[in-house]
CSV table of C-alpha atoms in Angstrom, one decimal:
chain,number,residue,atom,x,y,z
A,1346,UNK,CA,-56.1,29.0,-50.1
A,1347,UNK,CA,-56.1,32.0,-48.1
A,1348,UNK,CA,-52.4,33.4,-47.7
A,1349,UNK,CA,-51.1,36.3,-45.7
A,1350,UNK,CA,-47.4,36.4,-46.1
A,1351,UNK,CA,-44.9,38.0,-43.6
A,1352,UNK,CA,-41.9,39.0,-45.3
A,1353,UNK,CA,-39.4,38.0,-42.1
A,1354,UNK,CA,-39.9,35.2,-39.3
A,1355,UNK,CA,-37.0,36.4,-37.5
A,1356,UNK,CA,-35.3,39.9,-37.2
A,1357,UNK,CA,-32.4,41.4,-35.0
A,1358,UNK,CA,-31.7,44.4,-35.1
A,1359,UNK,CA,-29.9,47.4,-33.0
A,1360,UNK,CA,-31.4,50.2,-31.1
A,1361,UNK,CA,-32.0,53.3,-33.0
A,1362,UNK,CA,-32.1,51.6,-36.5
A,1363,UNK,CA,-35.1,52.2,-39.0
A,1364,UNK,CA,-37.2,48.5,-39.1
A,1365,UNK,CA,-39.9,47.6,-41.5
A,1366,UNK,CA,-41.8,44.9,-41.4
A,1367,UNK,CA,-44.0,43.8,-44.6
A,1368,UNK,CA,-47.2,41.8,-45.0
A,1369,UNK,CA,-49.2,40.7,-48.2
A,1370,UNK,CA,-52.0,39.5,-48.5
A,1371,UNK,CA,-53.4,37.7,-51.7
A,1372,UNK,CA,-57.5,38.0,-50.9
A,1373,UNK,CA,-58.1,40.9,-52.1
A,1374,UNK,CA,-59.5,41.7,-48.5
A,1375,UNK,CA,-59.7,45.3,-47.9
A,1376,UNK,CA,-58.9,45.8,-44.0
A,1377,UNK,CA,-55.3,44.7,-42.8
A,1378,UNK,CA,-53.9,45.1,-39.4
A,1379,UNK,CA,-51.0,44.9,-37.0
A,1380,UNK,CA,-51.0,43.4,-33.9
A,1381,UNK,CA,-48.4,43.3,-31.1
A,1382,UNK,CA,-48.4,40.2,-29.0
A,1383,UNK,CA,-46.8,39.7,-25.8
A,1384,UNK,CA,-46.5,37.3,-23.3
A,1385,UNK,CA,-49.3,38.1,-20.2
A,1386,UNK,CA,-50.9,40.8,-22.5
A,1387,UNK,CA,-52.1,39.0,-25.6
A,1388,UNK,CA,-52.3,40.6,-28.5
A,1389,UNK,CA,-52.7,44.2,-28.8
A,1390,UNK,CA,-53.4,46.3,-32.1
A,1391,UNK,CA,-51.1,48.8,-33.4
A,1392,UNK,CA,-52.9,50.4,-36.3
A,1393,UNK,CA,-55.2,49.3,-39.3
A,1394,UNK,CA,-56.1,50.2,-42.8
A,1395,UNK,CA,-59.7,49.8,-44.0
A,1396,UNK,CA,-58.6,50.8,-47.6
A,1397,UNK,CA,-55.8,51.6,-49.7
A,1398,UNK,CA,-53.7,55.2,-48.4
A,1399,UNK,CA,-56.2,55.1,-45.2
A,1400,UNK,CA,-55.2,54.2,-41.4
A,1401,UNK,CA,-56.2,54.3,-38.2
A,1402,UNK,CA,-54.7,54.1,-34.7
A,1403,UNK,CA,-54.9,51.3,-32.4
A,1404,UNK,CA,-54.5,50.7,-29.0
A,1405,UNK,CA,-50.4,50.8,-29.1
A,1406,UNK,CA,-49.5,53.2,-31.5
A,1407,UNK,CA,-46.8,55.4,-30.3
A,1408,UNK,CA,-43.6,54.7,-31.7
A,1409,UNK,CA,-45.1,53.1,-34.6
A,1410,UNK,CA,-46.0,54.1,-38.7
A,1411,UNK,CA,-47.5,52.1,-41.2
A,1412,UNK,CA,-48.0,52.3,-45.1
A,1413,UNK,CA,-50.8,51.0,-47.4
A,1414,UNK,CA,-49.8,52.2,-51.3
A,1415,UNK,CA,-51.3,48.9,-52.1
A,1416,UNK,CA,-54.2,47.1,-50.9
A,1417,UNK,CA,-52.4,43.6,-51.0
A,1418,UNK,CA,-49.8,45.3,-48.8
A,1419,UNK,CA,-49.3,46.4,-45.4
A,1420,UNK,CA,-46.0,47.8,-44.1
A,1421,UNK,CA,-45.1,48.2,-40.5
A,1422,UNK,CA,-42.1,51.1,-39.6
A,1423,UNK,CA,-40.3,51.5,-36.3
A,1424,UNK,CA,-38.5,54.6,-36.9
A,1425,UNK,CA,-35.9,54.0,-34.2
A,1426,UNK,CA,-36.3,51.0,-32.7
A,1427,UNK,CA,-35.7,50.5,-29.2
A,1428,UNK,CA,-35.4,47.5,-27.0
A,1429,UNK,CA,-39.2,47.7,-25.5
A,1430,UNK,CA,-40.3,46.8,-29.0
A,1431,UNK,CA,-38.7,43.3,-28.7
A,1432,UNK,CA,-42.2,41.6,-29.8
A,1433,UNK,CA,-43.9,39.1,-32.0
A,1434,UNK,CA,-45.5,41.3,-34.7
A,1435,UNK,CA,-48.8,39.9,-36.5
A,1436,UNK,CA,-50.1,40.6,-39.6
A,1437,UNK,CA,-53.7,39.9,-40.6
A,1438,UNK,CA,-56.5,40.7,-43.0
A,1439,UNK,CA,-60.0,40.9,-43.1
A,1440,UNK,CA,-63.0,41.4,-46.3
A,1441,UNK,CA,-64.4,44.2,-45.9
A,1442,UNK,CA,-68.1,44.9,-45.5
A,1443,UNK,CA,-71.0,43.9,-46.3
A,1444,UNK,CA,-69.2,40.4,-46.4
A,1445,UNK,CA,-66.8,41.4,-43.1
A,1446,UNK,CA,-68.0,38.2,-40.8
A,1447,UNK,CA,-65.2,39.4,-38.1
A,1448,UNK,CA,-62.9,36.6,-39.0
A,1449,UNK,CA,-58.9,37.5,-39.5
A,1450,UNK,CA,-56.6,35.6,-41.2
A,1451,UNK,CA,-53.3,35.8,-39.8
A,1452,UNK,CA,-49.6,35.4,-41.0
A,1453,UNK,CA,-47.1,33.3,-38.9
A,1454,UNK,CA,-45.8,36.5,-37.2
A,1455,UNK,CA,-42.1,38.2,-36.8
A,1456,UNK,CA,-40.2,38.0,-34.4
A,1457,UNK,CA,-38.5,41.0,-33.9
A,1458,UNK,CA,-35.4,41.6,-31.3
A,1459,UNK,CA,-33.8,45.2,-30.7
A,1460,UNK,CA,-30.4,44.9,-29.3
B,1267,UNK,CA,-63.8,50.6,-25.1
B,1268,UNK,CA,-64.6,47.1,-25.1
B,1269,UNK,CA,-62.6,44.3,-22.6
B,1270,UNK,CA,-61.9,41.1,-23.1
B,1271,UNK,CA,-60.8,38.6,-19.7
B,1272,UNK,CA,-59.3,35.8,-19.5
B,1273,UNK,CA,-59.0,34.2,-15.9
B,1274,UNK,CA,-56.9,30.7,-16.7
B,1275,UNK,CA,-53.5,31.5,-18.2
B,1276,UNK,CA,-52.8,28.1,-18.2
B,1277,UNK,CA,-54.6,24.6,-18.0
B,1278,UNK,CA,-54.6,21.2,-19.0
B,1279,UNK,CA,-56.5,18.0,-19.7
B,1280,UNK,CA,-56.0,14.7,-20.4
B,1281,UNK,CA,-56.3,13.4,-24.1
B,1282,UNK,CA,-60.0,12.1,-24.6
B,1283,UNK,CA,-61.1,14.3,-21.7
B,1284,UNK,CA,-63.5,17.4,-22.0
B,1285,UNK,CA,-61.7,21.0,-21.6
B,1286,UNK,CA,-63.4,24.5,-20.3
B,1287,UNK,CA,-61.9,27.8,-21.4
B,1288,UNK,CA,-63.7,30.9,-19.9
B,1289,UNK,CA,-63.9,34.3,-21.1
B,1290,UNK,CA,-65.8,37.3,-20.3
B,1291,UNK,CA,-66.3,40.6,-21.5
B,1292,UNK,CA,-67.5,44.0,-21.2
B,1293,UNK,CA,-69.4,46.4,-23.4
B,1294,UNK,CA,-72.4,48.3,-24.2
B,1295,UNK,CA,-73.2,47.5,-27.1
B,1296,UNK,CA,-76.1,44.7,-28.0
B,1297,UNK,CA,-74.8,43.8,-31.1
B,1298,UNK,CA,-71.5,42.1,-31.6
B,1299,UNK,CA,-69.0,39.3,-32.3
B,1300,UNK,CA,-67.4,37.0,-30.2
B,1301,UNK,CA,-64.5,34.3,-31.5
B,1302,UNK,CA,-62.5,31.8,-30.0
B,1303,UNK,CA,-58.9,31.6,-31.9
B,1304,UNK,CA,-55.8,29.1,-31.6
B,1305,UNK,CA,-52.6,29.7,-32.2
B,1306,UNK,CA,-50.5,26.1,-32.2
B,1307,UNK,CA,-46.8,26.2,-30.8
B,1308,UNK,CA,-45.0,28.2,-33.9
B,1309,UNK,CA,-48.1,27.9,-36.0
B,1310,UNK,CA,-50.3,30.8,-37.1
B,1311,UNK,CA,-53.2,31.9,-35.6
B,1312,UNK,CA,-56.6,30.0,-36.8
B,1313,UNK,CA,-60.5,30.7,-36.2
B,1314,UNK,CA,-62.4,28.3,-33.8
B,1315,UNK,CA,-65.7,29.5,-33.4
B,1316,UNK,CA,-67.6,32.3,-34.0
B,1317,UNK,CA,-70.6,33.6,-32.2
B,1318,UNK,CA,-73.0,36.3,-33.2
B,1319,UNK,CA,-74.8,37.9,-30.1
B,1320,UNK,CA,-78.3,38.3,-31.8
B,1321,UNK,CA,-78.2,34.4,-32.3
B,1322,UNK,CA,-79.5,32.7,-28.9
B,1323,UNK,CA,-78.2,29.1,-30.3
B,1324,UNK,CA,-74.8,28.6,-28.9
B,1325,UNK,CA,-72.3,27.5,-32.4
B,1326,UNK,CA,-70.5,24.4,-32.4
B,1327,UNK,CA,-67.5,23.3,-34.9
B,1328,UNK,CA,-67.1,19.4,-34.2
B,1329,UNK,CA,-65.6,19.1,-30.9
B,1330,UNK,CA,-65.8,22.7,-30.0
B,1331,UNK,CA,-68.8,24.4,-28.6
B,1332,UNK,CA,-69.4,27.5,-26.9
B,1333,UNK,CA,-71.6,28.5,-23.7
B,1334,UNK,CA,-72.7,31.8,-24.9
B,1335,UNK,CA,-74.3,34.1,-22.0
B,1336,UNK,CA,-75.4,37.5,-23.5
B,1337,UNK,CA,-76.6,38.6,-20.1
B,1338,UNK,CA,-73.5,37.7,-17.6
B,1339,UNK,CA,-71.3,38.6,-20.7
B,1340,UNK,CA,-69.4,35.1,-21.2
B,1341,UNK,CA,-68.8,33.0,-23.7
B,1342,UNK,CA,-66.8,29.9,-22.9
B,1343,UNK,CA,-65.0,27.5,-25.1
B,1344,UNK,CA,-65.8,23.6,-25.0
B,1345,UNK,CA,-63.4,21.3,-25.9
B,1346,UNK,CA,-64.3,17.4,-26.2
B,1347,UNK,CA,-62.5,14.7,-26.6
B,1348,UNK,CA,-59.3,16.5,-26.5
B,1349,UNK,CA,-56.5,15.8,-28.6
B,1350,UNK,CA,-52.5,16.1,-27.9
B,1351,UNK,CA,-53.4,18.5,-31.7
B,1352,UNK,CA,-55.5,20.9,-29.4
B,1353,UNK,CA,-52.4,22.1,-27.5
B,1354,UNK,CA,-52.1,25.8,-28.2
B,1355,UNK,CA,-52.7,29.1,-26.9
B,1356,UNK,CA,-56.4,30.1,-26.9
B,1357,UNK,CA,-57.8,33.5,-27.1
B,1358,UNK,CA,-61.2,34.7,-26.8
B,1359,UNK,CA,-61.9,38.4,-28.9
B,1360,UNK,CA,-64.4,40.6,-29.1
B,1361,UNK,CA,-65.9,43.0,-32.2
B,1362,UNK,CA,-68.5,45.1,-32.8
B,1363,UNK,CA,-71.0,45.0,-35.5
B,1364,UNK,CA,-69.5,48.0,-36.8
B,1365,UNK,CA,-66.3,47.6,-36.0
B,1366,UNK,CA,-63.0,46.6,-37.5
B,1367,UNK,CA,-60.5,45.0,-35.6
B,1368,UNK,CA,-60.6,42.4,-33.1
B,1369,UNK,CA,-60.1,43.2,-28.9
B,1370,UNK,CA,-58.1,40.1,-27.6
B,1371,UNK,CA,-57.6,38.9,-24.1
B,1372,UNK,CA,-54.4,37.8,-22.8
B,1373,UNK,CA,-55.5,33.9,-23.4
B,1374,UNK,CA,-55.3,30.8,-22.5
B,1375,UNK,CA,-52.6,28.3,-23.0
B,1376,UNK,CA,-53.8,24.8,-23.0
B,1377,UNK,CA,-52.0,21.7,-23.1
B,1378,UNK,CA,-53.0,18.6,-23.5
B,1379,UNK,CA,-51.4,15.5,-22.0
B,1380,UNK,CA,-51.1,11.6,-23.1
């Protein structure tokens, strides 16, 4: 079966402190991404990595950095959190083309809080 | 850039009854993607249905359907014979051909009552 793994369900953490947030995925799929998802806004992407050491930019990315060293994993880092980044924080993957049908598979999210 | 709307934040049906969820979207491009995901109360987020917009026929998954309308830019999501299973929040995204991540719209929560 298909897994993408989230490494916490539920974080708190104060404003100001350094957060990561992991994600593996064991499908050897080459895209990954994060996504932001709020109530009223749905879910909005923060960056993406097509391949191993690459990224891109999404929609929200200010106040955000991630890390691909390896292509089964996908790191999210607030470098000082603040309390506007209260979120749920999805993971997902994606095979990359010519097989790339669209289709993500997600993990079950984090919940992060900033105090 | 590509948007995705969603006009029903919230409805609901009756179990056995038959649900609409609507979705429309903008772009230039005549090549693309549409989905319909679900995300269950606490659950992950699954795949629906998946459309591709050079395909005329409309894709069905057992009780879900879509109306897809290349020219007014919709692409609705079916839902018979509802079950209390199908409540969840619904969101309709959009790709490109090309492309590599999803555009989402704000969605739809749907529940469904006894």
């Amino acid at each position: 079966d298909v897994k993408v793994t989230q490494s916490s369900r539920y974080l708190v953490k104060r404003t100001g402190e350094k957060v990561f947030l992991e994600c593996v995925q064991d499908m050897d799929h080459e895209n990954m991404f994060w996504y932001r998802q709020d109530p009223g806004l749905g879910l909005r992407l923060i960056y993406f990595s097509y391949d191993v050491k690459m990224k891109e930019k999404g929609d929200i990315p200010e106040g955000y950095s991630v890390s691909r060293e390896k292509k089964e994993r996908f790191s999210l880092i607030l470098e000082s959190a603040s309390t506007n980044q209260t979120s749920m924080y999805l993971c997902a993957s994606s095979p990359g083309s010519p097989i790339n049908t669209g289709e993500l598979f997600f993990g079950e999210g984090s919940r992060l809080t900033v105090l | 850039a590509q948007t995705v709307t969603q006009s029903q934040p919230e409805m609901s049906v009756q179990e056995a009854e038959t649900v609409t969820l609507s979705c429309t979207y903008d772009t230039s491009e005549n090549n693309y993607y549409l989905f319909w995901y679900k995300q269950p109360p606490s659950r992950q987020m699954i795949l629906v249905i998946r459309q591709e917009a050079y395909k005329q026929q409309n894709a069905t998954e057992n009780r879900f359907s879509v109306n897809f309308q290349k020219a007014a830019k919709s692409f609705s999501l079916k839902i018979s014979d509802s079950q209390l299973g199908d409540t969840a929040m619904y969101f309709c995204a959009f790709m490109t051909v090309a492309g590599y991540a999803l555009n989402f719209g704000k969605g739809t929560s749907l529940l469904v009552t006894p």
